[in-house]
PDB file of C-alpha atoms in Angstrom:
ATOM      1  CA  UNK A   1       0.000   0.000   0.000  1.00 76.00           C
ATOM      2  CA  UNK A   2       0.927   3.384  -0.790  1.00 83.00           C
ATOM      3  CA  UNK A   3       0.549   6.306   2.207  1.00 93.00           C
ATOM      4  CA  UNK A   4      -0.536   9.363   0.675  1.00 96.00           C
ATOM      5  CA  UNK A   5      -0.793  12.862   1.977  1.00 97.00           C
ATOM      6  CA  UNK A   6      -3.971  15.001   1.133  1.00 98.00           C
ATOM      7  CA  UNK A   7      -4.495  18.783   2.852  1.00 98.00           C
ATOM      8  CA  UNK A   8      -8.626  19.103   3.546  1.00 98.00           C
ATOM      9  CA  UNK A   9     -10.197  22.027   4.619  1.00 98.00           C
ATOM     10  CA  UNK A  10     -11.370  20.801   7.758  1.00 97.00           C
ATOM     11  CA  UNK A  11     -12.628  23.091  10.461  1.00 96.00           C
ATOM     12  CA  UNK A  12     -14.459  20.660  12.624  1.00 96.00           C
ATOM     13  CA  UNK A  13     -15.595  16.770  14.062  1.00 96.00           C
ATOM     14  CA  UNK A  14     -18.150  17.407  11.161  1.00 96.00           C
ATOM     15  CA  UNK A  15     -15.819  17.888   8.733  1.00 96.00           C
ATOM     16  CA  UNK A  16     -13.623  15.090   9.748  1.00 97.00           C
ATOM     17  CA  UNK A  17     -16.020  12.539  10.193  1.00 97.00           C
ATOM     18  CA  UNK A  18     -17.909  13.657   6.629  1.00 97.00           C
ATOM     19  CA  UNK A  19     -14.154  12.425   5.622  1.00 97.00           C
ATOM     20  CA  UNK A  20     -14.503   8.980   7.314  1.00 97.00           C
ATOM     21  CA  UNK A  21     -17.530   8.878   5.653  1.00 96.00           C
ATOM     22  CA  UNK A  22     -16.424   8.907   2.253  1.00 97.00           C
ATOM     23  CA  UNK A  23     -13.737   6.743   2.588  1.00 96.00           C
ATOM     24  CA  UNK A  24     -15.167   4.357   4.272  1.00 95.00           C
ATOM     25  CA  UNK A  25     -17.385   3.790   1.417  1.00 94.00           C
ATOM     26  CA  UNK A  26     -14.206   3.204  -0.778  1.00 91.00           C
ATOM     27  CA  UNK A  27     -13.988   0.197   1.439  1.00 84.00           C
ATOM     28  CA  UNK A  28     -10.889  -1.441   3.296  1.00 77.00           C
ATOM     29  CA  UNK A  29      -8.888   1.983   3.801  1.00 81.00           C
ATOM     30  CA  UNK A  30      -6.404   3.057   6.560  1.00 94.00           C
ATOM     31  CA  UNK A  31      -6.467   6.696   7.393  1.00 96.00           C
ATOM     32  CA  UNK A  32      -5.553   8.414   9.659  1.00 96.00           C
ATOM     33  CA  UNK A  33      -6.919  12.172  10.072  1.00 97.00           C
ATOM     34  CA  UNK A  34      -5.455  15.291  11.593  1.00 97.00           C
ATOM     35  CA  UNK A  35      -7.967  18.350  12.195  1.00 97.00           C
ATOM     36  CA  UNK A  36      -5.786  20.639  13.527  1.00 97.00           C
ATOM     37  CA  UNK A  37      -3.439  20.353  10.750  1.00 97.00           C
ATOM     38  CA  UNK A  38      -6.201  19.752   8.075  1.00 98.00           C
ATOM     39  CA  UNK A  39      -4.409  16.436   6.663  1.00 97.00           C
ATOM     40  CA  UNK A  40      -5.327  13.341   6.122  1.00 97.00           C
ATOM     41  CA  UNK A  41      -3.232  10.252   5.570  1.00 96.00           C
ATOM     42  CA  UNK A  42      -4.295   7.438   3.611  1.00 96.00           C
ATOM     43  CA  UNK A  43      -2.533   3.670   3.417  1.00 94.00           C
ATOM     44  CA  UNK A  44      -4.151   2.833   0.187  1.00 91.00           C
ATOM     45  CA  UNK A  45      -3.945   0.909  -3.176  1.00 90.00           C
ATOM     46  CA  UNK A  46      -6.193   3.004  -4.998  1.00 92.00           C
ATOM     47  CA  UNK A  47      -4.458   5.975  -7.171  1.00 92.00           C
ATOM     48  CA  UNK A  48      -3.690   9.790  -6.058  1.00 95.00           C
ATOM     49  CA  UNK A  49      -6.625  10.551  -8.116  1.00 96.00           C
ATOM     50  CA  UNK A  50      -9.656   7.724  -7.303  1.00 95.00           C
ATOM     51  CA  UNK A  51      -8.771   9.571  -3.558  1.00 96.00           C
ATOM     52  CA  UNK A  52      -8.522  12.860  -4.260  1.00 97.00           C
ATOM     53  CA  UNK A  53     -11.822  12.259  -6.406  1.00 97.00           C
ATOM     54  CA  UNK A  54     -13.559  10.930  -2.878  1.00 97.00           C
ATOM     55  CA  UNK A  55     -12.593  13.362  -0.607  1.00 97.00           C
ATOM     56  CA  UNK A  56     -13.506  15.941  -2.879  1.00 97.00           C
ATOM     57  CA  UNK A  57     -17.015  14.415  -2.231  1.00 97.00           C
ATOM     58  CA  UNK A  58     -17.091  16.155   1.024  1.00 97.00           C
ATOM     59  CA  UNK A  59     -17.434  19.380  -0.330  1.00 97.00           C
ATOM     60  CA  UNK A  60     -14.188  20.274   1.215  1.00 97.00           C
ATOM     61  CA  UNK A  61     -11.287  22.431  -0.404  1.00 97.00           C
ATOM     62  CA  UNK A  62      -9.000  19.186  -1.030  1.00 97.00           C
ATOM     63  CA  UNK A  63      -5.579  18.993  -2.474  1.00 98.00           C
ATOM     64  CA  UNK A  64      -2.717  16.205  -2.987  1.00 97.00           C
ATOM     65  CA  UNK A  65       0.301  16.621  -0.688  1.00 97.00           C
ATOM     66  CA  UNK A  66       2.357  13.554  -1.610  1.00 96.00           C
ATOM     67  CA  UNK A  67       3.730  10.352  -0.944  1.00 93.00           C
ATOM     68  CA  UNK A  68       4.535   9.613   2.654  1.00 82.00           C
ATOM     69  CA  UNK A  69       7.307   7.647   3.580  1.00 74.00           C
ATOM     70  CA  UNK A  70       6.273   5.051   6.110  1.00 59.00           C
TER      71      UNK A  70
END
């Protein structure tokens, strides 16, 4: 799995958990979400863009950091 680094526009538990929500619907994902810093981490084997695609679902301001090294 890859571990990929998206900023979110997250101001609140709403925000964040409107994140779980969509990726949880991708199905099988490991993420890991920081509010205060407005990132979220993904361990994931779909693409930078099937991801960026979903958590652009939230409505949020959403853009692709990079590649984290584990």
């Amino acid at each position: 799995f890859q571990k990929h680094e998206f900023f979110v526009d997250m101001t609140c538990e709403g925000c964040s958990n409107a994140v779980t929500r969509v990726l949880q619907k991708l199905g099988g994902e490991s993420f890991d979400i920081d509010l205060p810093n407005k990132k979220v981490c993904i361990d994931s084997e779909h693409n930078v863009d099937t991801l960026l695609e979903t958590l652009k679902k939230t409505g949020k301001n959403t853009s692709y950091i990079g590649e984290k090294s584990a």
